[in-house]
Coordinates of C-alpha atoms in Angstrom, one line a residue:
P142 CA 5.6 -35.4 29.4
L143 CA 5.2 -34.4 25.8
N144 CA 6.0 -38.0 24.8
I145 CA 7.4 -41.2 26.0
N146 CA 10.0 -43.1 24.0
I147 CA 9.9 -46.9 24.1
T148 CA 13.2 -48.6 23.2
Y149 CA 13.7 -51.7 21.2
H150 CA 16.6 -54.2 21.5
Q151 CA 17.5 -57.0 19.3
S152 CA 16.5 -60.5 20.3
E153 CA 19.2 -62.4 22.1
V154 CA 20.7 -65.5 20.6
E155 CA 21.5 -68.3 22.9
Y156 CA 23.3 -71.6 22.1
R157 CA 22.5 -74.6 24.3
R158 CA 24.5 -77.8 24.2
L159 CA 22.3 -80.9 23.6
P160 CA 23.0 -84.5 24.7
G161 CA 25.5 -85.8 22.1
G162 CA 27.3 -82.5 21.8
L163 CA 25.1 -80.7 19.2
L164 CA 24.3 -77.0 19.8
E165 CA 20.8 -75.7 19.7
K166 CA 20.3 -72.1 18.7
R167 CA 17.5 -70.3 20.6
I168 CA 16.1 -66.8 19.8
I169 CA 15.0 -65.1 23.0
R170 CA 12.5 -62.2 22.4
K171 CA 11.4 -59.8 25.1
R172 CA 7.7 -59.8 25.9
P173 CA 5.7 -57.7 25.9
G174 CA 7.3 -56.0 23.0
T175 CA 7.8 -52.4 22.1
I176 CA 4.7 -52.1 20.0
G177 CA 2.5 -53.5 22.8
I178 CA 4.0 -51.3 25.4
A179 CA 3.6 -48.2 23.2
A180 CA 0.0 -48.9 22.5
A181 CA -0.8 -49.6 26.2
I182 CA 0.8 -46.3 27.3
M183 CA -0.9 -44.3 24.6
N184 CA -4.4 -45.8 25.3
K185 CA -4.2 -45.8 29.1
Y186 CA -2.5 -42.4 29.7
Q187 CA -3.3 -40.5 26.4
V188 CA 0.4 -39.6 26.1
M189 CA 2.0 -39.5 22.7
V190 CA 4.5 -42.4 22.3
V191 CA 7.6 -42.7 20.2
P192 CA 8.5 -46.4 19.7
H193 CA 12.0 -47.1 18.4
L194 CA 12.3 -49.1 15.2
I195 CA 15.7 -50.6 14.6
C196 CA 17.5 -52.2 11.6
G197 CA 19.0 -55.1 13.6
G198 CA 17.0 -58.3 13.7
F199 CA 14.4 -57.3 11.1
T200 CA 14.0 -58.1 7.4
R201 CA 12.4 -55.4 5.3
E202 CA 9.2 -57.5 5.3
E203 CA 9.2 -57.7 9.1
T204 CA 9.8 -53.9 9.3
E205 CA 6.8 -53.3 7.0
D206 CA 4.6 -55.6 9.2
A207 CA 5.7 -53.6 12.3
L208 CA 4.9 -50.3 10.6
I209 CA 1.5 -51.6 9.5
D210 CA 0.7 -52.6 13.1
L211 CA 1.8 -49.2 14.4
H212 CA -0.2 -47.4 11.8
F213 CA -3.4 -49.3 12.7
L214 CA -2.8 -48.7 16.4
G215 CA -2.8 -44.9 15.7
I216 CA 0.9 -44.5 16.5
R217 CA 2.3 -41.8 14.3
N218 CA 5.8 -41.1 15.6
I219 CA 8.8 -43.3 15.2
L220 CA 12.5 -43.0 16.1
A221 CA 14.4 -44.8 13.4
L222 CA 17.8 -46.3 14.6
R223 CA 20.3 -48.8 13.3
G224 CA 20.6 -50.4 16.8
D225 CA 23.5 -51.9 18.6
P226 CA 25.5 -55.0 17.7
Q227 CA 24.0 -58.3 18.8
K228 CA 24.9 -59.2 22.3
G229 CA 28.4 -60.7 22.3
E230 CA 29.2 -59.3 18.8
K231 CA 31.7 -56.5 18.3
Y232 CA 30.2 -55.2 15.1
F233 CA 26.7 -54.6 13.8
I234 CA 25.6 -57.4 11.4
P235 CA 22.3 -56.7 9.6
E236 CA 19.6 -59.3 9.2
E237 CA 19.7 -61.0 5.8
G238 CA 17.2 -59.0 3.8
G239 CA 17.2 -56.2 6.4
H240 CA 18.6 -52.7 6.6
A241 CA 22.3 -52.1 7.2
H242 CA 21.9 -48.4 7.8
T243 CA 19.3 -46.1 9.2
V244 CA 19.0 -44.1 6.0
T245 CA 17.4 -47.0 4.1
L246 CA 15.1 -47.7 7.1
V247 CA 13.9 -44.0 6.9
E248 CA 13.4 -44.4 3.1
Q249 CA 11.2 -47.4 3.7
I250 CA 9.1 -45.6 6.2
I251 CA 8.7 -42.5 3.9
N252 CA 7.8 -44.8 1.0
M253 CA 5.0 -46.2 3.1
N254 CA 3.9 -42.6 3.8
R255 CA 3.6 -42.3 0.0
G256 CA 1.6 -45.5 -0.3
I257 CA 4.6 -47.5 -1.6
Y258 CA 4.9 -50.9 -0.1
L259 CA 7.3 -53.7 -0.8
D260 CA 4.7 -55.6 -2.9
E261 CA 4.3 -53.4 -5.9
N262 CA 1.2 -55.3 -6.9
L263 CA -0.5 -54.7 -3.5
K264 CA -4.1 -53.5 -4.0
N265 CA -5.6 -50.8 -1.7
A266 CA -2.2 -49.8 -0.3
I267 CA -3.0 -47.2 2.4
P268 CA -0.5 -44.4 2.8
T269 CA 0.8 -44.1 6.3
D270 CA 1.6 -40.7 8.0
F271 CA 4.5 -41.4 10.2
C272 CA 6.8 -38.6 11.6
V273 CA 10.3 -40.0 11.7
G274 CA 13.1 -38.9 14.0
V275 CA 16.7 -40.1 14.0
A276 CA 19.7 -40.0 16.3
G277 CA 22.5 -37.4 16.3
Y278 CA 25.8 -37.5 18.2
P279 CA 27.2 -34.3 19.6
E280 CA 30.4 -36.2 20.4
K281 CA 30.4 -38.2 17.2
H282 CA 29.2 -41.7 16.7
F283 CA 32.1 -43.9 17.9
E284 CA 32.2 -45.8 14.5
A285 CA 32.6 -42.6 12.5
P286 CA 36.2 -41.6 11.6
N287 CA 35.4 -37.9 12.2
M288 CA 32.6 -35.5 12.8
E289 CA 32.4 -34.4 9.2
T290 CA 31.6 -38.0 8.1
D291 CA 29.1 -38.4 10.9
L292 CA 27.3 -35.2 9.9
R293 CA 27.1 -36.4 6.3
H294 CA 25.4 -39.6 7.5
L295 CA 23.0 -37.5 9.5
K296 CA 22.3 -35.2 6.6
A297 CA 21.5 -38.2 4.4
K298 CA 18.9 -39.4 7.0
I299 CA 17.3 -35.9 7.0
D300 CA 17.3 -35.8 3.2
A301 CA 15.6 -39.2 3.2
G302 CA 12.7 -37.7 5.1
A303 CA 13.5 -37.6 8.8
E304 CA 11.9 -34.6 10.5
Y305 CA 13.8 -34.2 13.7
V306 CA 16.9 -35.3 15.6
V307 CA 17.3 -36.6 19.2
T308 CA 20.9 -36.5 20.4
Q309 CA 22.9 -39.1 22.3
M310 CA 23.2 -38.1 25.9
F311 CA 25.8 -35.5 26.8
F312 CA 26.8 -33.7 30.0
D313 CA 28.4 -30.6 28.7
N314 CA 25.9 -28.2 27.0
R315 CA 28.6 -26.6 25.0
K316 CA 29.0 -29.9 23.0
Y317 CA 25.3 -29.6 22.1
F318 CA 25.4 -26.0 21.1
D319 CA 28.5 -26.6 19.0
F320 CA 26.8 -29.6 17.4
V321 CA 23.7 -27.6 16.5
E322 CA 25.9 -24.9 14.9
R323 CA 27.8 -27.5 12.9
C324 CA 24.5 -29.1 11.8
H325 CA 23.2 -25.8 10.5
K326 CA 26.4 -25.2 8.6
A327 CA 26.0 -28.7 7.1
G328 CA 22.4 -27.9 5.9
I329 CA 20.6 -29.8 8.7
N330 CA 17.8 -27.4 9.8
V331 CA 15.3 -29.7 11.5
P332 CA 14.7 -29.5 15.3
I333 CA 17.5 -31.0 17.3
I334 CA 16.3 -32.2 20.6
P335 CA 19.0 -32.5 23.3
G336 CA 19.1 -35.9 25.1
I337 CA 20.4 -35.8 28.7
K338 CA 20.6 -38.2 31.6
P339 CA 21.3 -37.7 35.3
V340 CA 24.1 -39.7 37.0
N341 CA 22.4 -42.3 39.3
T342 CA 25.2 -44.3 40.9
L343 CA 28.8 -44.0 42.0
R344 CA 29.8 -46.3 39.1
D345 CA 28.1 -44.2 36.4
I346 CA 31.2 -42.0 36.0
E347 CA 32.9 -45.2 34.8
L348 CA 30.1 -47.0 33.0
L349 CA 28.5 -44.2 31.0
P350 CA 31.6 -43.1 29.1
R351 CA 32.4 -46.7 28.4
A352 CA 28.9 -47.6 27.2
F353 CA 28.0 -44.5 25.3
H354 CA 31.4 -43.1 24.2
I355 CA 30.9 -39.7 25.9
D356 CA 32.9 -37.4 28.1
L357 CA 31.9 -36.3 31.6
P358 CA 32.8 -32.8 32.8
E359 CA 35.6 -32.9 35.5
E360 CA 33.4 -30.9 37.9
L361 CA 30.7 -33.6 37.8
V362 CA 33.3 -36.4 38.2
H363 CA 34.8 -34.6 41.1
E364 CA 31.5 -34.2 42.9
V365 CA 30.5 -37.8 42.4
Q366 CA 33.9 -39.0 43.6
K367 CA 33.3 -37.2 46.9
C368 CA 30.1 -39.2 47.5
K369 CA 30.1 -42.2 49.8
T370 CA 26.8 -43.8 48.7
N371 CA 24.8 -44.3 45.6
Q372 CA 22.1 -42.1 47.1
E373 CA 24.5 -39.2 47.5
A374 CA 25.7 -39.7 43.9
K375 CA 22.1 -39.7 42.8
E376 CA 21.4 -36.4 44.5
V377 CA 24.5 -34.9 42.8
G378 CA 23.3 -36.2 39.5
I379 CA 19.8 -34.6 40.0
E380 CA 21.3 -31.2 40.9
F381 CA 23.7 -31.3 37.9
C382 CA 20.9 -32.3 35.5
I383 CA 18.6 -29.5 36.8
A384 CA 21.3 -26.9 36.1
Q385 CA 22.0 -28.4 32.7
S386 CA 18.3 -28.5 31.9
K387 CA 17.7 -24.9 32.9
E388 CA 20.5 -23.7 30.7
L389 CA 19.1 -25.6 27.7
V390 CA 15.6 -24.2 28.3
R391 CA 17.0 -20.6 28.5
A392 CA 18.7 -21.3 25.2
G393 CA 15.4 -22.1 23.6
V394 CA 15.8 -25.8 22.8
P395 CA 12.7 -27.4 21.1
A396 CA 12.3 -30.0 24.0
I397 CA 14.5 -32.1 26.3
H398 CA 14.7 -35.8 26.0
Y399 CA 15.5 -37.5 29.3
Y400 CA 17.1 -40.9 29.3
T401 CA 15.7 -42.9 32.2
I402 CA 17.2 -46.3 31.5
G403 CA 14.8 -47.9 33.9
I404 CA 14.9 -45.3 36.7
S405 CA 12.4 -42.5 36.7
D406 CA 12.0 -41.0 40.2
N407 CA 14.9 -38.7 39.7
I408 CA 13.5 -37.5 36.3
R409 CA 10.3 -36.5 38.1
K410 CA 12.3 -34.3 40.5
I411 CA 14.2 -32.8 37.7
A412 CA 11.2 -32.0 35.6
S413 CA 9.4 -30.5 38.6
A414 CA 12.3 -28.2 39.2
V415 CA 12.8 -27.2 35.6
F416 CA 9.3 -26.9 34.0

């Protein structure tokens, strides 16, 4: 692959009842973390990595520390995201002293590229050289009241210094083509990389629209509904994704971002058939 993205999720908060009725708050962090996995992949396989850096769960100081680590590890590409709400929460709540929106996270990264750190008195501040990507939503971010507002937010991230866009997954290429056209009209002229994902299970036609706020084409839903097993649904998903990928390649997209979500054997088959 051209690169491998490594996701990041907020630490989980767990409350445990102690003897006497008091509640103990515990922060559960995943190990190994995104930075460690990214460095391991890059060094072992010499493949470019794109770790995700999110607003949620980080203060600005912790964000700077993570960026310093990434810089010294030789990792130069970052996908900057706000991140999802904390598990169990309906709305995103920023960390105290952290970023509430991706645009200010991008600004912090670009400032470090200019040698501007949080401590203005820092001596020997070394400029970083990160290339920053951000997310775009062909079917609109579910929190945005309309596409025009969503595109203004995306334009602000590009104006802040982001150099490319990776889209949320979609299953109808027309939605991507229309999105690119609307981006260009809004003055967004950076590469827009389509993100797609094959259906893997029978339940995906219910779970994916609910989790990612996207539509599935009727022909795909119909074919999956005819399947009796998850393996049959997986094969339908592979064939649909191959056709979708080939159309995108013919259209001259800059690259294709495949969402694996923990399952990669189908992506291998798709990539072999397309590239």
